[in-house]
Amino acid sequence: MRKAIVVGSGAGGATAARELQGTYDVTVLEEGGEFRPFSTNLSRMEILKRLGLMRDAREISLLFPQMKTRKTRDRSVMVTGRSLGGTTTLATGNALRMDHDLKSIGIDLDPEFEQLYREVPVSTDHMKRWRPATRRAFTAFREMNLNPHPMPKMGDNAKCINCGHCVLGCSRGAKWDSRVFLRDAVRRGARVVTDCTVESVIVQGQAARGVTFRRGRRAGRVQADLVVLAAGGFGTPAILKRTGVECRDRLFVDHVLTIAGRLPGSRQNSEISMPFAAQRDGYILAPYFDYLSYFFNRRWRFRAADTFGIMIKIADESRGTVRDGRIEKELTPNDRAKLDEATSTCVEILWRLGVRENDIVRGTVNAGHPGGMLPLTAEDAGTLHPSVLPENLYIADATLFPHSLGNPPIFTIMALARRVSQICKEL
């Protein structure tokens, strides 16, 4: 049987491994290890915060190695997952279809989405458990003509206990993540190698023939007939550049800013994350308890149970790059204008909820949806294989997206990875 290497085990990698196993003998190479939900006592972290011992969001990696955080020059925090399941284990389980840019260049993923809806449990049943503050926020959104919609969530809502730890790893198995597909691939015969960092792709002539890797102090190489890169919007371009494949300096990240205020008894910290959202021109708004800001931003001085936040997630301009392991990405004037416009709306929402002006705080700008450095074009619609790539080397993550979605990308990445896998099966 032909051999395939899939680099990464997140939304794209796990989907590709599941689809390819059987046609190929698949090996998944994952930089991180097994995923374990955040286990540090949150009350203890609050004590550390009050003592002034938690000053930098990058420190979260010391307590929670599965979350990798880095800062850009303008102090924005870039967040990615580093374990089996990739960033899906840290995401909020949203199942949004956001393929309009792909469809505009001739890529129709209808069959892939239809199959995903059959295989992944998706519902809005969580509405039944919304806390009063969330319901009041939904009403405020509607009164302001923001047209909010309950967020479709992947998973088993019956297992949810409203712990509010969606972004810290679901300990109850209520939230779906890509490890479900990964386990399916393993049952079919795929192998998974953890703590394995892929350095570059081996290219012979015009074709990919395997990868080089590091595992601890050991360096090695493994041969394959097919290589699929799904190391994420930061990881995949870095591997390509080390291989000698030039990417475009068009990195997007979906910047996030949460505006919060003191709302006694709101208990948003023990509520499902992003229960609903409003789509605006270039950004979305959604209720969200921002743990990074709560623990590391000194302005967030209120008790967790009395803090209520509204997330702004923007479709940022595609201006940035990954260079020599560094993320070079800054907010552009247009990005800042979107954040300022959305901030004014968030402030009005919080006023309507009864938050006093002096009790409104601005969070830490962060991001976790990178992509766009090798965007698909209309010429690639049939093959999903940009011409700069060697034969037998494919990509199955948001690196291929033409533009920032400004929305949760997991479901769309999975659909695209499934289509890429079907093409690879026919090689």
CSV table of C-alpha atoms in Angstrom, one decimal:
chain,number,residue,atom,x,y,z
A,1,MET,CA,0.0,0.0,0.0
A,2,ARG,CA,1.2,3.5,-0.8
A,3,LYS,CA,2.3,5.5,2.3
A,4,ALA,CA,1.1,9.0,3.3
A,5,ILE,CA,2.3,11.4,5.9
A,6,VAL,CA,-0.1,13.9,7.5
A,7,VAL,CA,1.5,16.7,9.4
A,8,GLY,CA,-0.7,17.9,12.2
A,9,SER,CA,-3.8,16.4,14.0
A,10,GLY,CA,-6.1,19.4,14.2
A,11,ALA,CA,-9.2,20.0,12.1
A,12,GLY,CA,-7.5,19.5,8.7
A,13,GLY,CA,-5.0,16.8,9.7
A,14,ALA,CA,-7.4,14.5,11.5
A,15,THR,CA,-9.9,14.8,8.7
A,16,ALA,CA,-7.3,14.1,6.1
A,17,ALA,CA,-5.9,11.1,8.0
A,18,ARG,CA,-9.4,9.6,8.4
A,19,GLU,CA,-10.2,10.0,4.7
A,20,LEU,CA,-6.9,8.8,3.4
A,21,GLN,CA,-6.4,5.7,5.6
A,22,GLY,CA,-7.2,2.6,3.5
A,23,THR,CA,-6.2,4.1,0.2
A,24,TYR,CA,-2.9,5.0,1.8
A,25,ASP,CA,-1.0,3.7,4.9
A,26,VAL,CA,-1.2,6.9,6.9
A,27,THR,CA,1.2,8.2,9.6
A,28,VAL,CA,0.2,11.3,11.5
A,29,LEU,CA,3.1,13.4,12.8
A,30,GLU,CA,2.0,15.7,15.7
A,31,GLU,CA,4.3,18.3,17.3
A,32,GLY,CA,2.6,18.1,20.7
A,33,GLY,CA,1.7,15.3,22.9
A,34,GLU,CA,-1.6,13.9,24.4
A,35,PHE,CA,-4.1,16.6,25.2
A,36,ARG,CA,-5.1,17.1,28.8
A,37,PRO,CA,-7.7,19.7,29.8
A,38,PHE,CA,-6.5,22.6,32.0
A,39,SER,CA,-6.3,21.2,35.5
A,40,THR,CA,-4.8,24.0,37.6
A,41,ASN,CA,-7.2,25.3,40.3
A,42,LEU,CA,-8.7,28.5,38.9
A,43,SER,CA,-9.1,29.9,42.4
A,44,ARG,CA,-5.4,29.5,42.9
A,45,MET,CA,-4.8,31.4,39.7
A,46,GLU,CA,-7.0,34.2,41.0
A,47,ILE,CA,-4.8,34.4,44.1
A,48,LEU,CA,-1.7,34.6,41.9
A,49,LYS,CA,-3.3,37.4,39.9
A,50,ARG,CA,-4.2,39.4,43.0
A,51,LEU,CA,-0.5,39.1,44.1
A,52,GLY,CA,0.6,40.5,40.8
A,53,LEU,CA,2.4,37.3,39.8
A,54,MET,CA,0.6,36.8,36.5
A,55,ARG,CA,1.8,39.5,34.1
A,56,ASP,CA,2.3,38.0,30.7
A,57,ALA,CA,-0.2,35.9,28.7
A,58,ARG,CA,2.7,33.7,27.5
A,59,GLU,CA,3.0,32.4,31.0
A,60,ILE,CA,-0.2,30.3,30.4
A,61,SER,CA,2.0,27.8,28.5
A,62,LEU,CA,3.8,27.0,31.8
A,63,LEU,CA,0.6,25.9,33.4
A,64,PHE,CA,-1.1,24.6,30.3
A,65,PRO,CA,1.5,23.3,27.8
A,66,GLN,CA,-1.2,22.4,25.3
A,67,MET,CA,-1.8,26.1,24.7
A,68,LYS,CA,1.1,27.8,22.8
A,69,THR,CA,1.1,31.6,23.0
A,70,ARG,CA,3.4,34.1,21.3
A,71,LYS,CA,3.4,37.9,21.0
A,72,THR,CA,3.8,40.1,18.0
A,73,ARG,CA,5.6,43.4,17.9
A,74,ASP,CA,2.4,45.3,18.7
A,75,ARG,CA,1.8,43.0,21.7
A,76,SER,CA,-1.0,41.0,20.2
A,77,VAL,CA,-1.1,37.5,21.7
A,78,MET,CA,-1.2,34.6,19.1
A,79,VAL,CA,-2.8,31.4,20.5
A,80,THR,CA,-2.5,27.9,19.0
A,81,GLY,CA,-3.0,24.4,20.2
A,82,ARG,CA,0.0,22.1,20.6
A,83,SER,CA,-1.2,18.6,21.2
A,84,LEU,CA,-3.3,15.9,19.6
A,85,GLY,CA,-6.4,17.6,18.3
A,86,GLY,CA,-4.6,20.9,17.6
A,87,THR,CA,-6.6,24.0,18.2
A,88,THR,CA,-9.9,22.2,18.1
A,89,THR,CA,-9.4,21.2,21.7
A,90,LEU,CA,-9.2,24.9,22.7
A,91,ALA,CA,-11.9,26.2,20.4
A,92,THR,CA,-15.5,26.7,21.4
A,93,GLY,CA,-16.9,24.0,19.1
A,94,ASN,CA,-18.6,26.3,16.6
A,95,ALA,CA,-20.0,24.7,13.4
A,96,LEU,CA,-20.2,27.6,11.0
A,97,ARG,CA,-20.1,27.1,7.2
A,98,MET,CA,-18.0,30.0,5.9
A,99,ASP,CA,-16.9,29.0,2.4
A,100,HIS,CA,-18.2,32.0,0.4
A,101,ASP,CA,-14.7,33.1,-0.7
A,102,LEU,CA,-13.9,29.5,-1.8
A,103,LYS,CA,-17.2,29.4,-3.7
A,104,SER,CA,-16.5,32.7,-5.4
A,105,ILE,CA,-13.4,31.1,-7.1
A,106,GLY,CA,-15.2,28.0,-8.2
A,107,ILE,CA,-14.8,25.6,-5.2
A,108,ASP,CA,-18.2,24.0,-4.3
A,109,LEU,CA,-18.0,22.1,-1.0
A,110,ASP,CA,-21.7,21.3,-0.7
A,111,PRO,CA,-21.0,17.4,-0.7
A,112,GLU,CA,-18.4,17.8,1.9
A,113,PHE,CA,-20.5,19.9,4.2
A,114,GLU,CA,-23.5,17.6,3.8
A,115,GLN,CA,-21.3,14.6,4.8
A,116,LEU,CA,-20.0,16.5,7.8
A,117,TYR,CA,-23.5,17.3,9.0
A,118,ARG,CA,-24.3,13.6,8.9
A,119,GLU,CA,-21.2,12.6,10.8
A,120,VAL,CA,-20.6,15.4,13.4
A,121,PRO,CA,-23.4,16.1,15.9
A,122,VAL,CA,-24.4,19.8,15.5
A,123,SER,CA,-27.2,21.6,17.4
A,124,THR,CA,-28.3,24.7,19.2
A,125,ASP,CA,-29.8,22.8,22.2
A,126,HIS,CA,-27.5,24.7,24.5
A,127,MET,CA,-30.0,27.6,24.4
A,128,LYS,CA,-32.0,25.7,27.0
A,129,ARG,CA,-29.2,26.2,29.6
A,130,TRP,CA,-28.4,29.9,28.9
A,131,ARG,CA,-28.1,31.9,32.1
A,132,PRO,CA,-30.3,35.0,32.7
A,133,ALA,CA,-27.5,37.4,31.8
A,134,THR,CA,-26.9,35.6,28.4
A,135,ARG,CA,-30.7,35.8,27.7
A,136,ARG,CA,-30.7,39.5,28.5
A,137,ALA,CA,-27.7,40.0,26.2
A,138,PHE,CA,-29.5,38.2,23.4
A,139,THR,CA,-32.5,40.5,23.9
A,140,ALA,CA,-30.2,43.6,23.9
A,141,PHE,CA,-28.6,42.5,20.6
A,142,ARG,CA,-32.1,42.1,19.1
A,143,GLU,CA,-33.3,45.5,20.4
A,144,MET,CA,-30.2,47.0,18.7
A,145,ASN,CA,-31.1,45.3,15.4
A,146,LEU,CA,-27.8,43.3,15.5
A,147,ASN,CA,-29.7,40.1,14.4
A,148,PRO,CA,-28.1,37.6,16.7
A,149,HIS,CA,-28.3,33.9,16.0
A,150,PRO,CA,-27.6,31.0,18.4
A,151,MET,CA,-24.3,29.4,17.6
A,152,PRO,CA,-24.5,25.8,16.2
A,153,LYS,CA,-22.2,23.7,18.4
A,154,MET,CA,-20.4,20.4,17.7
A,155,GLY,CA,-20.8,17.9,20.4
A,156,ASP,CA,-23.2,16.2,22.9
A,157,ASN,CA,-25.0,18.9,24.7
A,158,ALA,CA,-26.4,16.4,27.2
A,159,LYS,CA,-22.9,16.0,28.7
A,160,CYS,CA,-22.4,19.7,29.1
A,161,ILE,CA,-22.4,20.9,32.8
A,162,ASN,CA,-21.9,24.6,32.1
A,163,CYS,CA,-18.5,24.7,33.6
A,164,GLY,CA,-17.4,27.5,31.2
A,165,HIS,CA,-14.1,25.8,30.4
A,166,CYS,CA,-14.7,25.2,26.7
A,167,VAL,CA,-11.5,27.0,25.7
A,168,LEU,CA,-9.5,25.2,28.4
A,169,GLY,CA,-10.4,21.7,27.2
A,170,CYS,CA,-13.7,20.0,27.8
A,171,SER,CA,-13.3,17.4,30.6
A,172,ARG,CA,-16.7,15.9,30.1
A,173,GLY,CA,-16.5,15.0,26.4
A,174,ALA,CA,-19.4,17.3,25.6
A,175,LYS,CA,-17.4,19.3,23.0
A,176,TRP,CA,-16.5,17.7,19.7
A,177,ASP,CA,-12.8,18.0,18.7
A,178,SER,CA,-10.8,16.4,15.9
A,179,ARG,CA,-9.5,13.6,18.1
A,180,VAL,CA,-12.8,11.9,17.2
A,181,PHE,CA,-11.7,11.6,13.6
A,182,LEU,CA,-8.2,10.8,14.6
A,183,ARG,CA,-9.4,7.8,16.6
A,184,ASP,CA,-11.4,6.6,13.6
A,185,ALA,CA,-8.2,6.8,11.5
A,186,VAL,CA,-6.3,4.8,14.1
A,187,ARG,CA,-9.0,2.1,14.2
A,188,ARG,CA,-8.6,1.8,10.5
A,189,GLY,CA,-4.9,1.3,10.8
A,190,ALA,CA,-3.3,4.7,10.8
A,191,ARG,CA,-0.4,5.4,13.1
A,192,VAL,CA,0.1,8.6,15.2
A,193,VAL,CA,3.5,9.8,16.3
A,194,THR,CA,3.5,12.6,19.0
A,195,ASP,CA,6.2,15.0,20.1
A,196,CYS,CA,7.5,15.0,16.5
A,197,THR,CA,8.4,18.3,14.9
A,198,VAL,CA,8.5,18.3,11.1
A,199,GLU,CA,11.3,20.4,9.7
A,200,SER,CA,10.9,20.2,6.0
A,201,VAL,CA,9.5,18.2,3.1
A,202,ILE,CA,11.9,15.9,1.1
A,203,VAL,CA,11.7,16.9,-2.5
A,204,GLN,CA,13.2,14.8,-5.3
A,205,GLY,CA,12.9,16.1,-8.8
A,206,GLN,CA,9.4,17.7,-8.8
A,207,ALA,CA,7.8,15.4,-6.3
A,208,ALA,CA,7.5,15.2,-2.5
A,209,ARG,CA,9.0,12.0,-1.1
A,210,GLY,CA,8.7,12.3,2.6
A,211,VAL,CA,9.7,14.7,5.5
A,212,THR,CA,12.6,15.4,7.8
A,213,PHE,CA,11.8,15.6,11.5
A,214,ARG,CA,13.1,16.1,15.0
A,215,ARG,CA,11.9,14.0,18.0
A,216,GLY,CA,13.6,15.1,21.1
A,217,ARG,CA,17.3,15.0,20.4
A,218,ARG,CA,16.8,12.7,17.5
A,219,ALA,CA,16.7,13.9,13.9
A,220,GLY,CA,15.4,11.7,11.1
A,221,ARG,CA,13.6,11.4,7.8
A,222,VAL,CA,10.7,9.2,6.7
A,223,GLN,CA,9.8,8.4,3.1
A,224,ALA,CA,6.3,8.6,1.7
A,225,ASP,CA,4.3,8.7,-1.6
A,226,LEU,CA,2.1,11.6,-0.4
A,227,VAL,CA,2.7,14.4,2.1
A,228,VAL,CA,-0.3,16.5,3.5
A,229,LEU,CA,0.6,19.5,5.5
A,230,ALA,CA,-2.0,20.5,8.1
A,231,ALA,CA,0.2,22.1,10.7
A,232,GLY,CA,-1.9,25.3,10.8
A,233,GLY,CA,-1.7,28.8,9.4
A,234,PHE,CA,1.6,29.4,11.3
A,235,GLY,CA,3.2,25.9,11.1
A,236,THR,CA,2.5,25.0,7.5
A,237,PRO,CA,4.1,28.1,5.9
A,238,ALA,CA,7.1,27.7,8.2
A,239,ILE,CA,7.6,24.1,6.9
A,240,LEU,CA,7.1,25.2,3.3
A,241,LYS,CA,9.7,28.0,3.6
A,242,ARG,CA,12.2,25.6,5.1
A,243,THR,CA,11.5,23.3,2.1
A,244,GLY,CA,12.2,26.1,-0.3
A,245,VAL,CA,8.6,26.8,-1.3
A,246,GLU,CA,7.9,30.5,-1.1
A,247,CYS,CA,4.6,31.6,0.5
A,248,ARG,CA,2.9,35.0,0.2
A,249,ASP,CA,3.1,37.6,2.9
A,250,ARG,CA,-0.7,37.5,3.3
A,251,LEU,CA,-1.1,36.2,6.8
A,252,PHE,CA,-4.4,36.8,8.5
A,253,VAL,CA,-5.2,35.8,12.1
A,254,ASP,CA,-8.8,37.0,13.0
A,255,HIS,CA,-7.9,39.4,15.8
A,256,VAL,CA,-10.1,39.2,18.9
A,257,LEU,CA,-10.8,41.9,21.5
A,258,THR,CA,-13.2,41.4,24.4
A,259,ILE,CA,-14.9,44.4,26.0
A,260,ALA,CA,-16.2,43.5,29.5
A,261,GLY,CA,-17.8,45.0,32.5
A,262,ARG,CA,-18.8,44.3,36.1
A,263,LEU,CA,-22.2,42.7,36.1
A,264,PRO,CA,-22.8,41.1,39.5
A,265,GLY,CA,-24.1,37.5,39.5
A,266,SER,CA,-23.8,37.1,35.7
A,267,ARG,CA,-21.7,34.0,36.0
A,268,GLN,CA,-20.5,34.1,32.4
A,269,ASN,CA,-17.4,32.3,33.6
A,270,SER,CA,-19.6,29.2,34.0
A,271,GLU,CA,-21.5,29.5,30.8
A,272,ILE,CA,-20.9,27.9,27.4
A,273,SER,CA,-18.5,30.1,25.3
A,274,MET,CA,-19.9,32.1,22.4
A,275,PRO,CA,-23.6,31.0,22.8
A,276,PHE,CA,-24.7,33.3,20.0
A,277,ALA,CA,-23.2,35.7,17.6
A,278,ALA,CA,-24.1,38.7,15.4
A,279,GLN,CA,-22.6,39.0,12.0
A,280,ARG,CA,-21.5,42.5,11.1
A,281,ASP,CA,-19.6,44.1,8.2
A,282,GLY,CA,-16.1,42.7,8.7
A,283,TYR,CA,-16.5,41.4,12.3
A,284,ILE,CA,-18.7,39.4,14.6
A,285,LEU,CA,-19.9,40.0,18.2
A,286,ALA,CA,-20.5,37.3,20.7
A,287,PRO,CA,-20.7,36.9,24.5
A,288,TYR,CA,-17.4,35.5,25.7
A,289,PHE,CA,-15.5,35.1,28.9
A,290,ASP,CA,-11.9,35.9,28.0
A,291,TYR,CA,-9.6,33.9,30.3
A,292,LEU,CA,-6.4,35.4,28.9
A,293,SER,CA,-7.6,38.9,29.7
A,294,TYR,CA,-9.0,37.9,33.0
A,295,PHE,CA,-5.8,36.4,34.3
A,296,PHE,CA,-3.2,38.5,32.6
A,297,ASN,CA,-4.7,42.0,32.0
A,298,ARG,CA,-4.5,44.1,35.1
A,299,ARG,CA,-7.5,46.2,34.1
A,300,TRP,CA,-9.7,43.1,34.5
A,301,ARG,CA,-10.1,43.6,38.3
A,302,PHE,CA,-13.6,42.2,38.9
A,303,ARG,CA,-14.5,38.8,40.3
A,304,ALA,CA,-14.9,36.2,37.5
A,305,ALA,CA,-18.5,35.5,38.5
A,306,ASP,CA,-19.3,39.2,38.2
A,307,THR,CA,-17.5,39.8,34.8
A,308,PHE,CA,-19.5,39.8,31.5
A,309,GLY,CA,-17.7,40.2,28.2
A,310,ILE,CA,-18.6,40.7,24.5
A,311,MET,CA,-16.1,39.4,22.0
A,312,ILE,CA,-15.1,41.2,18.8
A,313,LYS,CA,-13.6,39.0,16.2
A,314,ILE,CA,-12.5,40.8,13.0
A,315,ALA,CA,-11.7,39.7,9.5
A,316,ASP,CA,-8.3,41.4,9.5
A,317,GLU,CA,-6.4,42.5,6.5
A,318,SER,CA,-4.1,39.9,4.9
A,319,ARG,CA,-0.8,41.6,5.8
A,320,GLY,CA,1.7,39.6,7.7
A,321,THR,CA,4.0,36.7,7.5
A,322,VAL,CA,5.8,33.9,9.4
A,323,ARG,CA,9.6,34.4,9.1
A,324,ASP,CA,12.3,32.3,10.8
A,325,GLY,CA,9.9,31.1,13.4
A,326,ARG,CA,8.6,34.6,14.2
A,327,ILE,CA,5.1,35.9,13.6
A,328,GLU,CA,5.1,39.3,11.9
A,329,LYS,CA,1.6,40.7,12.2
A,330,GLU,CA,0.3,44.1,13.2
A,331,LEU,CA,-3.1,45.7,13.3
A,332,THR,CA,-3.6,47.9,10.3
A,333,PRO,CA,-5.5,51.2,10.4
A,334,ASN,CA,-8.5,49.5,8.9
A,335,ASP,CA,-8.3,46.7,11.5
A,336,ARG,CA,-8.1,49.3,14.3
A,337,ALA,CA,-11.1,51.1,12.8
A,338,LYS,CA,-13.2,47.9,12.9
A,339,LEU,CA,-12.2,47.3,16.5
A,340,ASP,CA,-13.1,50.9,17.4
A,341,GLU,CA,-16.5,50.7,15.7
A,342,ALA,CA,-17.3,47.4,17.3
A,343,THR,CA,-16.1,48.6,20.7
A,344,SER,CA,-18.7,51.4,20.7
A,345,THR,CA,-21.4,48.8,20.0
A,346,CYS,CA,-20.1,46.5,22.8
A,347,VAL,CA,-20.2,49.5,25.2
A,348,GLU,CA,-23.8,50.2,24.4
A,349,ILE,CA,-24.7,46.5,24.9
A,350,LEU,CA,-23.1,46.5,28.3
A,351,TRP,CA,-24.9,49.8,29.2
A,352,ARG,CA,-28.2,48.1,28.3
A,353,LEU,CA,-27.3,45.2,30.6
A,354,GLY,CA,-26.8,47.7,33.5
A,355,VAL,CA,-23.0,48.0,33.5
A,356,ARG,CA,-21.7,51.3,34.6
A,357,GLU,CA,-19.3,53.3,32.3
A,358,ASN,CA,-16.5,53.2,34.9
A,359,ASP,CA,-16.8,49.4,35.2
A,360,ILE,CA,-16.2,48.7,31.5
A,361,VAL,CA,-12.7,47.4,30.6
A,362,ARG,CA,-10.9,46.6,27.4
A,363,GLY,CA,-9.2,43.2,27.0
A,364,THR,CA,-6.0,42.0,25.5
A,365,VAL,CA,-5.9,41.7,21.7
A,366,ASN,CA,-5.3,38.1,20.8
A,367,ALA,CA,-5.8,35.8,17.8
A,368,GLY,CA,-6.0,32.1,16.9
A,369,HIS,CA,-7.3,31.6,13.4
A,370,PRO,CA,-4.2,32.0,11.2
A,371,GLY,CA,-4.1,31.4,7.5
A,372,GLY,CA,-3.9,32.8,4.0
A,373,MET,CA,-0.2,32.5,3.2
A,374,LEU,CA,-0.7,30.2,0.1
A,375,PRO,CA,-4.2,31.2,-0.9
A,376,LEU,CA,-6.1,29.2,-3.5
A,377,THR,CA,-7.1,31.0,-6.8
A,378,ALA,CA,-9.6,30.2,-9.5
A,379,GLU,CA,-6.8,28.4,-11.4
A,380,ASP,CA,-6.5,26.0,-8.4
A,381,ALA,CA,-10.2,25.3,-8.1
A,382,GLY,CA,-10.1,21.8,-9.7
A,383,THR,CA,-6.9,20.5,-8.1
A,384,LEU,CA,-6.6,22.5,-4.8
A,385,HIS,CA,-2.9,22.3,-5.5
A,386,PRO,CA,-1.2,25.7,-5.9
A,387,SER,CA,1.3,25.5,-8.8
A,388,VAL,CA,4.3,26.3,-6.5
A,389,LEU,CA,3.9,23.1,-4.6
A,390,PRO,CA,5.8,20.0,-5.7
A,391,GLU,CA,3.8,17.0,-6.9
A,392,ASN,CA,2.5,14.8,-4.1
A,393,LEU,CA,2.5,17.7,-1.6
A,394,TYR,CA,-0.8,19.0,-0.5
A,395,ILE,CA,-2.2,21.4,2.1
A,396,ALA,CA,-5.2,20.8,4.3
A,397,ASP,CA,-5.6,23.8,6.5
A,398,ALA,CA,-6.4,27.5,6.5
A,399,THR,CA,-3.2,28.3,4.7
A,400,LEU,CA,-5.3,27.9,1.6
A,401,PHE,CA,-8.0,30.3,2.5
A,402,PRO,CA,-8.1,33.4,0.1
A,403,HIS,CA,-9.1,35.8,2.9
A,404,SER,CA,-9.8,36.0,6.6
A,405,LEU,CA,-13.2,34.6,7.6
A,406,GLY,CA,-13.6,36.7,10.7
A,407,ASN,CA,-15.5,33.7,12.0
A,408,PRO,CA,-14.7,30.3,13.5
A,409,PRO,CA,-13.0,28.3,10.7
A,410,ILE,CA,-13.0,24.7,12.0
A,411,PHE,CA,-16.0,23.4,10.1
A,412,THR,CA,-14.8,25.0,6.8
A,413,ILE,CA,-11.3,23.6,7.3
A,414,MET,CA,-12.7,20.2,7.7
A,415,ALA,CA,-14.8,20.4,4.5
A,416,LEU,CA,-11.8,21.7,2.6
A,417,ALA,CA,-9.5,18.9,4.0
A,418,ARG,CA,-12.1,16.3,3.0
A,419,ARG,CA,-12.1,17.6,-0.6
A,420,VAL,CA,-8.2,17.7,-0.7
A,421,SER,CA,-8.2,14.1,0.6
A,422,GLN,CA,-10.6,13.0,-2.2
A,423,ILE,CA,-8.3,14.5,-4.8
A,424,CYS,CA,-5.3,12.7,-3.2
A,425,LYS,CA,-7.1,9.4,-3.2
A,426,GLU,CA,-7.4,9.7,-7.0
A,427,LEU,CA,-3.7,10.3,-7.6
